[in-house]
XYZ file of N, CA and C in Angstrom:
747
model
N 77.259 -26.522 28.650
C 76.727 -27.649 29.882
C 77.479 -28.323 30.513
N 77.981 -28.270 32.225
C 78.627 -28.839 32.574
C 77.895 -30.165 33.664
N 78.977 -30.931 33.351
C 78.416 -32.412 34.319
C 79.011 -32.320 35.520
N 78.916 -32.444 36.411
C 79.218 -31.603 37.761
C 79.258 -33.372 38.805
N 80.180 -33.376 39.761
C 80.136 -34.413 40.921
C 80.423 -33.605 42.069
N 79.779 -33.847 42.636
C 80.346 -32.999 44.168
C 80.248 -33.991 45.315
N 81.280 -33.777 46.152
C 81.932 -34.799 47.251
C 81.942 -33.913 48.226
N 81.016 -34.519 49.034
C 80.952 -34.208 50.729
C 80.867 -35.128 51.419
N 81.552 -35.324 52.614
C 80.931 -36.375 53.675
C 79.711 -36.236 54.606
N 79.550 -34.806 54.917
C 78.514 -34.083 55.416
C 77.042 -33.869 54.508
N 76.349 -34.751 54.850
C 74.900 -34.688 53.930
C 74.311 -33.590 53.660
N 74.027 -32.581 54.634
C 73.422 -31.608 54.755
C 74.090 -30.579 53.909
N 75.308 -30.400 53.904
C 76.705 -29.645 52.724
C 76.337 -29.795 51.857
N 76.423 -31.132 51.531
C 76.221 -31.878 50.003
C 75.299 -31.625 49.740
N 74.030 -31.838 50.331
C 72.538 -31.443 49.690
C 72.485 -29.858 49.264
N 72.967 -28.955 50.022
C 72.952 -27.413 49.752
C 73.718 -27.259 48.483
N 74.671 -27.848 48.402
C 76.078 -27.313 47.378
C 75.194 -27.984 46.281
N 74.349 -29.157 46.364
C 73.623 -29.987 44.944
C 72.701 -28.736 44.469
N 71.843 -28.278 45.668
C 70.968 -27.405 45.193
C 70.945 -26.246 44.397
N 72.183 -25.713 44.717
C 72.863 -24.537 44.265
C 73.475 -24.961 42.735
N 73.982 -25.896 42.689
C 74.654 -26.251 41.038
C 73.672 -26.562 40.318
N 72.454 -27.222 40.464
C 71.215 -27.277 39.879
C 70.788 -25.911 39.465
N 70.796 -25.519 40.194
C 70.205 -23.969 39.939
C 70.655 -23.363 38.903
N 72.398 -23.606 38.710
C 73.049 -22.886 37.490
C 72.603 -23.096 36.236
N 71.916 -22.192 35.648
C 71.684 -23.112 33.988
C 72.586 -23.293 33.295
N 74.164 -23.043 33.784
C 75.294 -23.967 32.869
C 75.775 -25.023 33.715
N 75.151 -25.665 34.484
C 75.229 -27.116 35.016
C 74.191 -28.067 34.443
N 74.675 -28.864 33.614
C 74.156 -29.697 32.722
C 73.071 -30.825 33.901
N 74.106 -31.244 34.839
C 73.905 -32.378 35.951
C 74.291 -32.240 36.655
N 74.152 -32.458 37.979
C 74.709 -32.458 39.174
C 74.394 -33.365 40.077
N 75.699 -34.300 40.454
C 75.348 -35.646 41.380
C 75.849 -35.793 42.484
N 75.926 -36.500 43.463
C 76.774 -35.788 44.539
C 77.375 -37.708 45.334
N 78.440 -37.598 45.882
C 78.863 -38.770 46.704
C 79.425 -38.283 48.099
N 79.367 -38.959 48.776
C 79.757 -38.751 50.266
C 81.256 -39.180 51.061
N 81.596 -40.044 49.849
C 83.292 -40.075 49.961
C 83.919 -40.028 49.130
N 85.286 -39.922 49.090
C 86.672 -40.064 48.126
C 86.106 -41.366 47.060
N 86.065 -42.507 47.847
C 86.020 -43.940 47.208
C 84.971 -43.874 46.013
N 84.122 -43.391 46.411
C 82.678 -43.469 45.647
C 82.911 -42.459 44.540
N 83.712 -41.294 45.144
C 83.960 -40.027 43.869
C 84.669 -41.062 42.776
N 86.043 -41.570 43.377
C 86.998 -42.313 42.214
C 86.414 -43.224 41.522
N 85.561 -44.008 42.188
C 84.805 -45.325 40.972
C 83.905 -44.287 40.452
N 83.344 -43.310 40.356
C 82.082 -42.904 39.552
C 83.183 -42.074 38.622
N 84.142 -41.331 38.799
C 85.181 -41.045 37.519
C 85.898 -41.829 37.035
N 86.689 -43.004 37.656
C 86.842 -44.301 36.623
C 85.862 -44.477 35.870
N 84.494 -45.257 36.017
C 83.833 -45.248 35.483
C 83.447 -44.530 33.955
N 83.556 -43.322 34.462
C 83.061 -41.952 33.518
C 83.858 -42.152 32.207
N 85.679 -42.149 32.856
C 86.280 -42.082 31.862
C 86.900 -43.677 31.156
N 85.853 -44.306 31.481
C 85.694 -45.947 31.054
C 85.076 -45.529 29.657
N 83.576 -44.716 29.727
C 82.467 -44.498 29.046
C 82.954 -43.710 27.996
N 83.978 -42.734 28.210
C 84.601 -41.619 27.337
C 83.717 -40.201 27.409
N 84.484 -39.062 26.952
C 83.729 -37.819 27.246
C 82.050 -38.045 26.894
N 81.739 -38.572 25.820
C 79.905 -38.565 25.564
C 79.213 -39.004 26.287
N 80.152 -40.336 27.377
C 79.099 -41.153 27.605
C 77.975 -40.479 29.090
N 77.348 -41.140 29.296
C 75.841 -40.810 29.961
C 76.764 -40.115 31.442
N 77.504 -41.005 32.263
C 78.541 -40.686 33.234
C 79.778 -39.807 33.258
N 79.610 -39.270 32.103
C 80.615 -38.503 32.414
C 80.497 -37.185 33.207
N 82.131 -36.929 33.751
C 82.331 -35.580 34.461
C 83.246 -34.485 33.842
N 82.638 -33.604 33.894
C 83.505 -32.530 33.576
C 84.189 -31.801 34.790
N 83.178 -31.694 36.415
C 84.050 -30.907 37.314
C 83.662 -31.593 38.456
N 84.415 -31.183 39.330
C 84.370 -31.986 40.568
C 84.534 -31.443 41.763
N 83.164 -30.766 42.355
C 83.363 -29.488 43.446
C 83.707 -30.892 44.853
N 84.537 -30.366 45.459
C 85.597 -31.548 46.230
C 85.434 -30.786 47.716
N 85.358 -31.466 48.765
C 85.617 -30.790 49.963
C 86.958 -31.492 50.380
N 87.379 -31.168 51.328
C 88.464 -31.278 51.617
C 88.906 -32.284 52.987
N 88.326 -32.291 53.618
C 88.714 -32.584 55.129
C 87.358 -33.742 55.057
N 88.064 -35.133 54.841
C 86.721 -36.476 54.654
C 87.213 -37.328 55.392
N 86.513 -38.439 55.948
C 86.966 -39.735 56.163
C 87.793 -40.201 55.365
N 88.787 -40.764 55.768
C 89.516 -41.650 54.804
C 90.464 -40.641 53.543
N 90.480 -41.094 52.727
C 91.060 -39.946 51.578
C 90.468 -38.413 51.830
N 91.341 -37.681 51.921
C 90.984 -36.227 51.848
C 90.700 -35.844 50.245
N 90.171 -34.612 50.243
C 90.108 -34.185 48.768
C 91.254 -33.675 48.386
N 92.453 -33.444 48.757
C 93.575 -32.764 48.304
C 94.163 -34.713 47.744
N 93.952 -35.354 48.351
C 93.957 -36.849 48.072
C 93.745 -37.309 46.694
N 92.458 -36.952 46.682
C 91.675 -37.100 45.608
C 92.307 -36.038 44.076
N 92.487 -35.005 44.408
C 93.385 -34.231 43.372
C 94.514 -34.799 42.799
N 95.372 -35.249 44.215
C 96.552 -36.248 43.506
C 96.177 -37.214 42.730
N 95.315 -38.069 43.122
C 95.096 -39.353 42.111
C 94.756 -39.187 41.097
N 93.657 -38.067 40.635
C 93.083 -37.686 39.549
C 94.419 -37.004 38.504
N 95.797 -36.532 39.111
C 96.804 -36.153 38.278
C 97.101 -37.207 37.581
N 97.195 -38.570 37.673
C 97.568 -39.397 36.872
C 96.748 -39.535 35.831
N 95.314 -39.631 35.876
C 94.867 -39.524 34.805
C 95.029 -38.772 33.070
N 94.759 -39.472 32.582
C 95.297 -38.462 31.509
C 94.272 -37.746 30.805
N 92.971 -37.257 31.207
C 91.590 -36.404 30.886
C 91.028 -36.354 32.216
N 91.620 -36.148 33.597
C 90.942 -35.706 34.803
C 89.874 -34.875 34.511
N 88.519 -34.889 35.083
C 87.613 -33.454 35.202
C 88.328 -31.999 36.225
N 88.001 -31.232 35.944
C 88.169 -30.020 36.415
C 88.003 -30.018 38.091
N 88.742 -29.627 38.816
C 88.485 -29.700 40.290
C 88.279 -28.117 40.605
N 87.007 -28.440 41.714
C 87.015 -26.678 42.725
C 86.845 -27.406 43.656
N 87.854 -26.975 44.702
C 87.749 -27.580 46.398
C 86.296 -26.470 47.210
N 85.600 -26.803 47.454
C 84.582 -25.959 48.408
C 84.982 -26.552 50.339
N 85.203 -25.858 50.953
C 86.030 -26.147 52.202
C 85.449 -25.108 53.045
N 85.705 -25.590 54.655
C 85.740 -24.259 55.502
C 87.012 -24.099 55.784
N 88.299 -24.599 55.375
C 89.396 -24.141 55.620
C 89.795 -23.459 54.800
N 90.685 -22.353 55.102
C 91.504 -21.517 54.322
C 92.867 -21.919 54.369
N 93.236 -22.786 55.139
C 94.821 -22.673 55.237
C 95.057 -24.085 53.998
N 94.617 -24.292 53.175
C 94.953 -25.681 52.335
C 94.984 -24.564 50.824
N 94.764 -23.721 50.785
C 94.741 -22.813 49.181
C 95.547 -23.075 48.250
N 97.152 -22.771 49.053
C 98.260 -22.986 48.254
C 98.348 -24.367 47.979
N 98.087 -25.722 48.214
C 98.036 -27.119 48.113
C 97.278 -27.107 46.961
N 95.943 -26.194 47.179
C 95.113 -26.709 46.227
C 94.991 -26.318 44.920
N 95.704 -25.111 45.120
C 96.102 -24.199 43.344
C 97.285 -24.913 43.246
N 98.531 -25.682 43.921
C 99.271 -26.576 43.314
C 98.991 -27.831 42.502
N 97.814 -28.149 43.124
C 97.108 -29.465 42.174
C 96.465 -28.637 41.225
N 96.403 -27.351 40.632
C 95.654 -26.928 39.507
C 94.147 -27.021 39.636
N 93.790 -26.667 41.033
C 92.347 -26.331 41.182
C 91.941 -25.315 40.202
N 90.486 -25.353 39.811
C 90.029 -23.769 39.409
C 90.059 -23.014 40.461
N 89.006 -23.065 41.321
C 88.718 -22.639 42.175
C 88.944 -22.722 43.724
N 88.523 -21.952 44.590
C 88.814 -22.645 46.157
C 87.601 -21.880 46.596
N 86.058 -22.338 47.398
C 85.313 -21.972 47.653
C 85.154 -21.678 48.931
N 84.887 -21.293 49.793
C 84.717 -21.507 51.241
C 83.136 -21.677 51.481
N 83.505 -22.736 52.963
C 81.898 -22.396 53.035
C 81.818 -21.644 54.209
N 80.248 -20.918 54.457
C 79.413 -21.699 53.813
C 79.062 -20.886 52.595
N 78.661 -21.705 51.470
C 78.544 -21.606 50.127
C 77.628 -20.317 49.883
N 77.999 -19.627 49.320
C 76.831 -18.197 49.015
C 76.641 -18.496 47.208
N 75.817 -18.312 46.720
C 75.481 -18.405 45.712
C 76.312 -17.727 44.808
N 76.191 -16.551 44.860
C 77.055 -16.163 44.021
C 78.623 -15.895 44.041
N 79.526 -16.532 45.111
C 80.792 -16.988 44.856
C 80.678 -18.252 44.064
N 79.834 -19.171 43.698
C 79.591 -20.456 43.435
C 79.424 -20.449 41.887
N 78.346 -19.581 41.637
C 78.263 -18.962 40.611
C 79.511 -18.404 39.572
N 80.387 -17.817 40.470
C 81.886 -17.305 39.944
C 82.663 -18.239 39.614
N 82.554 -19.654 40.636
C 82.991 -20.455 40.441
C 83.107 -21.233 39.083
N 81.804 -21.653 39.168
C 81.404 -22.403 38.251
C 81.310 -21.221 36.345
N 81.537 -20.358 36.182
C 82.163 -19.515 35.343
C 83.898 -19.939 34.952
N 84.318 -19.720 36.159
C 85.406 -20.151 36.149
C 86.283 -21.484 35.285
N 85.141 -22.422 35.626
C 85.026 -23.701 35.195
C 84.555 -23.684 33.332
N 83.425 -23.344 33.260
C 82.986 -23.166 31.692
C 83.942 -22.355 31.100
N 84.475 -21.428 31.574
C 86.050 -20.861 30.626
C 87.088 -21.677 30.102
N 87.415 -22.304 31.590
C 88.711 -23.320 31.232
C 88.172 -24.453 30.539
N 86.872 -25.143 30.387
C 86.363 -25.959 29.721
C 86.294 -25.554 28.088
N 86.092 -24.445 27.833
C 85.893 -24.017 26.308
C 87.290 -24.005 25.860
N 88.236 -23.370 26.361
C 89.409 -23.290 25.945
C 90.007 -24.510 25.997
N 89.980 -25.426 27.002
C 91.052 -26.925 26.950
C 90.443 -27.890 26.448
N 90.806 -27.842 24.850
C 90.518 -28.969 23.908
C 91.001 -30.428 24.596
N 90.685 -31.353 24.937
C 90.885 -32.889 25.511
C 92.118 -33.404 24.297
N 93.447 -33.671 25.205
C 94.234 -33.970 24.560
C 94.022 -35.275 23.648
N 94.731 -35.091 21.951
C 94.974 -36.554 21.874
C 95.805 -37.512 22.093
N 95.673 -37.874 23.489
C 96.694 -38.984 23.657
C 96.124 -40.206 24.004
N 96.584 -41.192 24.031
C 95.949 -42.368 25.113
C 96.610 -42.406 26.283
N 95.398 -42.655 27.180
C 95.772 -42.540 28.429
C 97.098 -43.562 28.915
N 97.891 -43.472 29.874
C 98.864 -44.628 30.143
C 98.793 -45.422 31.613
N 97.295 -44.561 32.099
C 97.264 -45.941 33.156
C 95.777 -45.625 33.526
N 95.431 -46.814 34.083
C 93.722 -47.602 34.239
C 93.221 -47.548 35.211
N 92.123 -47.317 35.920
C 91.693 -46.977 37.170
C 90.922 -48.186 37.560
N 91.705 -49.430 38.473
C 91.012 -50.426 38.765
C 90.818 -50.437 40.039
N 89.635 -51.348 40.489
C 89.035 -51.696 41.641
C 89.765 -52.539 42.770
N 90.147 -52.506 43.688
C 90.768 -54.030 44.428
C 89.959 -53.489 46.118
N 89.341 -54.502 46.665
C 88.572 -54.216 48.046
C 88.157 -52.936 48.275
N 87.449 -52.478 47.053
C 87.013 -50.857 47.687
C 87.766 -49.742 47.227
N 88.949 -50.176 47.113
C 90.055 -49.294 46.527
C 90.555 -48.889 45.270
N 90.568 -47.779 44.618
C 90.784 -47.324 43.673
C 92.057 -47.046 42.949
N 92.756 -47.876 42.322
C 94.134 -48.438 41.836
C 94.421 -47.564 40.640
N 95.317 -46.834 40.398
C 95.975 -46.667 38.903
C 96.923 -47.697 38.670
N 96.553 -48.310 37.304
C 97.886 -49.592 37.266
C 98.168 -48.704 35.776
N 99.342 -48.826 35.568
C 100.043 -48.608 34.881
C 99.849 -49.571 33.118
N 99.715 -49.020 32.162
C 99.045 -50.031 30.908
C 100.218 -50.318 30.684
N 101.818 -49.622 30.566
C 103.192 -50.215 30.224
C 103.094 -51.505 31.081
N 102.703 -51.585 32.467
C 102.761 -52.959 33.126
C 101.801 -54.341 32.844
N 100.727 -53.558 31.630
C 100.254 -55.034 31.638
C 100.537 -55.950 30.208
N 100.556 -57.264 30.625
C 100.889 -57.779 29.647
C 100.304 -58.187 28.498
N 98.678 -58.383 29.096
C 97.780 -59.088 28.337
C 96.728 -58.870 29.144
N 95.393 -59.053 28.363
C 94.011 -58.766 28.566
C 93.299 -60.026 28.417
N 92.618 -60.614 29.496
C 91.719 -61.431 28.530
C 90.074 -61.326 28.887
N 89.575 -61.182 27.629
C 88.062 -61.172 27.813
C 87.127 -62.140 28.972
N 86.314 -61.255 29.420
C 85.340 -62.009 30.191
C 84.275 -61.524 30.100
N 82.953 -61.947 29.467
C 82.030 -60.985 28.872
C 82.470 -59.918 28.613
N 81.315 -58.883 29.682
C 81.720 -57.237 29.251
C 82.565 -57.025 30.048
N 82.864 -57.912 30.931
C 84.293 -57.069 31.428
C 85.655 -57.890 30.591
N 86.669 -57.295 31.467
C 88.326 -57.643 31.002
C 89.081 -57.873 32.158
N 89.927 -58.712 32.139
C 90.349 -59.229 32.941
C 92.101 -58.780 32.652
N 92.972 -57.604 33.721
C 94.125 -57.076 33.093
C 95.101 -57.961 33.518
N 96.142 -58.479 32.700
C 97.301 -59.404 33.696
C 98.429 -58.653 33.712
N 99.509 -58.372 34.694
C 100.680 -57.261 34.589
C 101.748 -58.123 35.335
N 103.015 -57.560 35.005
C 104.131 -58.312 34.813
C 104.516 -58.659 35.888
N 103.680 -58.706 37.610
C 104.008 -58.739 38.510
C 103.086 -60.327 39.009
N 102.199 -60.840 38.101
C 101.618 -61.894 38.098
C 99.915 -61.606 38.369
N 99.930 -60.467 38.665
C 98.481 -59.724 39.567
C 97.393 -59.961 38.189
N 95.997 -59.516 38.960
C 95.262 -60.048 37.542
C 93.985 -58.912 38.062
N 93.838 -58.071 37.281
C 92.664 -56.339 37.416
C 91.361 -56.865 36.611
N 90.231 -56.536 37.171
C 89.087 -56.990 36.570
C 88.550 -55.725 36.137
N 88.388 -55.250 35.231
C 87.387 -54.301 34.996
C 86.416 -53.884 33.871
N 85.489 -53.200 34.499
C 84.183 -53.247 33.391
C 84.459 -52.555 32.000
N 85.049 -53.013 30.842
C 85.542 -52.412 29.767
C 85.533 -53.901 29.040
N 84.977 -53.847 27.539
C 85.165 -54.979 26.848
C 86.314 -55.215 26.183
N 86.976 -56.315 25.822
C 88.351 -56.246 25.075
C 87.745 -55.634 23.869
N 86.842 -55.233 23.228
C 87.315 -54.726 21.831
C 87.573 -53.149 22.233
N 86.990 -52.709 23.057
C 87.360 -51.395 23.591
C 88.902 -50.885 23.645
N 89.273 -51.625 24.738
C 90.476 -51.644 25.151
C 91.739 -52.046 23.847
N 91.050 -52.700 23.083
C 91.866 -53.077 21.771
C 92.094 -51.896 20.856
N 90.751 -50.787 20.919
C 90.522 -49.797 20.124
C 92.022 -48.588 20.933
N 91.717 -48.717 22.256
C 92.653 -47.498 22.755
C 93.864 -48.034 22.624
N 94.266 -49.032 23.195
C 95.881 -49.563 23.341
C 96.362 -50.102 22.196
N 95.385 -50.147 20.728
C 96.534 -50.601 19.605
C 97.610 -49.302 19.592
N 97.527 -47.837 19.802
C 98.493 -47.267 19.549
C 99.785 -47.134 20.572
N 99.507 -48.072 21.545
C 100.438 -48.793 22.587
C 101.256 -49.951 22.376
N 101.243 -50.495 21.050
C 101.464 -52.076 20.732
C 100.727 -52.896 21.244
N 99.271 -52.811 21.533
C 98.845 -54.158 21.889
C 97.963 -54.630 20.442
N 98.007 -56.032 20.085
C 97.545 -56.842 19.246
C 96.495 -57.568 19.775
N 95.753 -57.942 18.972
C 94.334 -58.505 19.652
C 95.226 -60.067 18.605
N 95.041 -60.833 19.146
C 95.525 -62.550 18.594
C 94.436 -63.769 19.095
N 93.223 -63.352 19.696
C 92.078 -63.960 19.744
C 91.052 -63.364 19.744
N 89.841 -63.828 19.678
C 88.480 -63.049 20.515
C 88.636 -62.826 21.853
N 89.320 -63.780 22.967
C 89.390 -63.413 24.013
C 90.595 -63.157 24.337
N 91.677 -62.518 23.963
C 93.178 -62.553 24.331
C 93.379 -60.885 23.289
N 94.247 -60.054 24.175
C 94.819 -58.630 23.683
C 95.818 -59.017 24.205
N 97.320 -58.808 23.548
C 98.576 -58.962 24.134
C 99.434 -57.745 23.892
N 100.065 -57.155 25.145
C 101.183 -56.471 24.237
C 102.139 -57.119 23.559
N 102.148 -56.655 22.527
C 103.268 -57.263 21.467
C 105.100 -57.313 21.932
N 105.593 -56.204 22.754
C 106.519 -56.086 23.340
C 106.859 -57.308 24.244
N 106.022 -57.977 24.867
C 105.848 -58.697 26.041
C 105.984 -60.096 25.637
N 105.974 -60.105 24.333
C 105.558 -61.487 23.673
C 107.006 -62.257 23.717
N 106.860 -63.236 24.470
C 108.713 -63.908 24.408
C 108.710 -64.936 23.282
N 107.852 -65.917 22.838
C 107.877 -66.924 22.121
C 106.616 -67.118 21.435
N 106.856 -67.209 20.173
C 106.218 -67.515 18.930
C 106.160 -69.179 18.673
N 104.861 -70.075 18.492
C 105.088 -71.036 18.220
C 104.219 -71.782 17.386
N 104.760 -72.636 16.235
C 104.094 -73.388 15.549
C 103.894 -74.375 15.814
N 102.785 -75.335 15.620
C 102.378 -76.567 16.155
C 101.305 -77.274 15.432
N 101.164 -78.242 14.654
C 100.011 -79.316 14.438
C 99.272 -78.053 13.387
N 100.091 -76.486 13.072
C 98.937 -75.897 11.995
C 98.397 -74.742 12.694
N 98.774 -74.966 14.084
C 97.939 -73.495 14.809
C 99.582 -72.930 15.814
N 98.977 -71.678 16.330
C 100.109 -71.058 16.523
C 99.369 -70.629 17.867
N 100.629 -70.574 18.914
C 100.724 -69.753 20.175
C 101.813 -68.593 20.263
N 101.688 -67.816 21.532
C 102.335 -66.989 21.893
C 102.585 -67.097 23.681
N 103.934 -67.459 23.835
C 104.467 -67.420 25.022
C 104.135 -65.948 25.539
N 104.040 -65.478 26.824
C 103.567 -64.066 27.481
C 104.180 -64.165 29.010
N 105.495 -64.127 29.310
C 106.036 -64.609 30.462
C 105.625 -65.960 30.982
N 104.872 -66.575 31.583
C 104.676 -67.903 31.992
C 103.046 -68.529 31.183
N 102.468 -67.670 30.928
C 100.855 -68.135 29.848
C 101.466 -67.957 28.658
N 100.908 -69.118 28.018
C 100.573 -69.741 26.530
C 99.460 -69.247 26.366
N 99.474 -68.637 25.135
C 98.173 -68.176 24.659
C 97.979 -68.619 22.895
N 96.562 -69.198 22.977
C 96.398 -69.428 21.265
C 96.268 -68.361 20.493
N 96.492 -68.312 19.442
C 96.488 -67.543 18.026
C 95.081 -68.030 17.263
N 94.101 -67.457 17.160
C 93.713 -67.770 16.275
C 93.891 -67.361 14.396
N 93.124 -68.428 14.016
C 93.627 -68.473 12.227
C 93.409 -67.114 12.068
N 92.258 -66.130 12.263
C 92.058 -64.974 11.961
C 93.060 -63.926 12.316
N 93.850 -63.714 13.463
C 94.728 -63.153 13.875
C 96.061 -63.354 13.731
N 96.625 -64.964 13.019
C 97.754 -65.224 13.008
C 98.578 -64.411 12.025
N 98.146 -64.331 10.525
C 99.227 -63.578 9.939
C 99.516 -62.102 10.244
N 98.614 -61.595 10.711
C 98.778 -60.075 11.557
C 99.828 -60.279 12.464
N 99.736 -61.276 13.742
C 100.548 -61.183 14.650
C 102.053 -61.599 14.057
N 102.184 -62.709 13.410
C 103.393 -62.886 12.626
C 103.667 -61.477 12.115
N 102.987 -60.706 11.356
C 104.158 -60.043 10.496
C 104.189 -58.891 11.616
N 103.484 -58.231 12.552
C 104.385 -57.431 13.661
C 105.339 -57.822 14.297
N 105.188 -59.205 14.244
C 106.400 -59.557 15.384
C 107.832 -59.795 14.545
N 107.449 -59.923 13.003
C 108.579 -60.118 12.267
C 109.312 -58.405 12.069
N 108.201 -57.588 12.096
C 108.400 -55.966 11.892
C 109.114 -55.408 12.730
N 108.439 -55.662 14.026
C 109.158 -55.438 15.579
C 110.523 -56.080 15.699
N 110.737 -57.494 15.070
C 112.266 -58.081 15.055
C 113.684 -57.050 14.463
N 112.650 -56.859 13.033
C 113.634 -56.353 12.139
C 113.933 -54.887 12.188
N 112.556 -54.454 13.226
C 112.857 -53.121 13.117
C 113.781 -52.378 14.452
């Protein structure tokens, strides 16, 4: 059962596409978006929640000509995600098929959409989803929103993350800070294989970004760039062990 997101800036066309998708028994759910920015936001939230989340998206039915970002632009951005949804282009234009398949589209459906042709595309998506087991890799980029625009920030550029309630603020080497709707505990689980270590209940630090460890009056701090971050007693032994192991290795 596939979870679909359809994207078209023409509302009548979007409504018709959603009607056809929802009538296909292989489609578990079908939601709509009227622009690329909204679609990227939803996909970002879906990836944050994980493949089992309520907002997960398995396949994107994507128009090409839209105001702002085009469907091809969206597909190029998705290529930077570790586990992007599959893409089917649904368009009135024949002349972008080569570019679409270069971007690994599963299918290219021309408007006006016929029920039989869309069913064929859904079948291809179902086959691809069945054989493509998700890779057991850690995403190397994370989607963040800035002024209504979704950007992909490389995890390698993140120096530390700071808890802010159910959100986390990601600090990068260039001094920027990005707020994401992901708890710090979730980031810790995801990024541990990438060398991130919890130093405090409110801070997660990239081990290789620690420039200095300081002991002062029984307390411990680490310096990450210009930031000085307290290390809690609970995490002090682990942090020191990892730093010594890294220095020795």
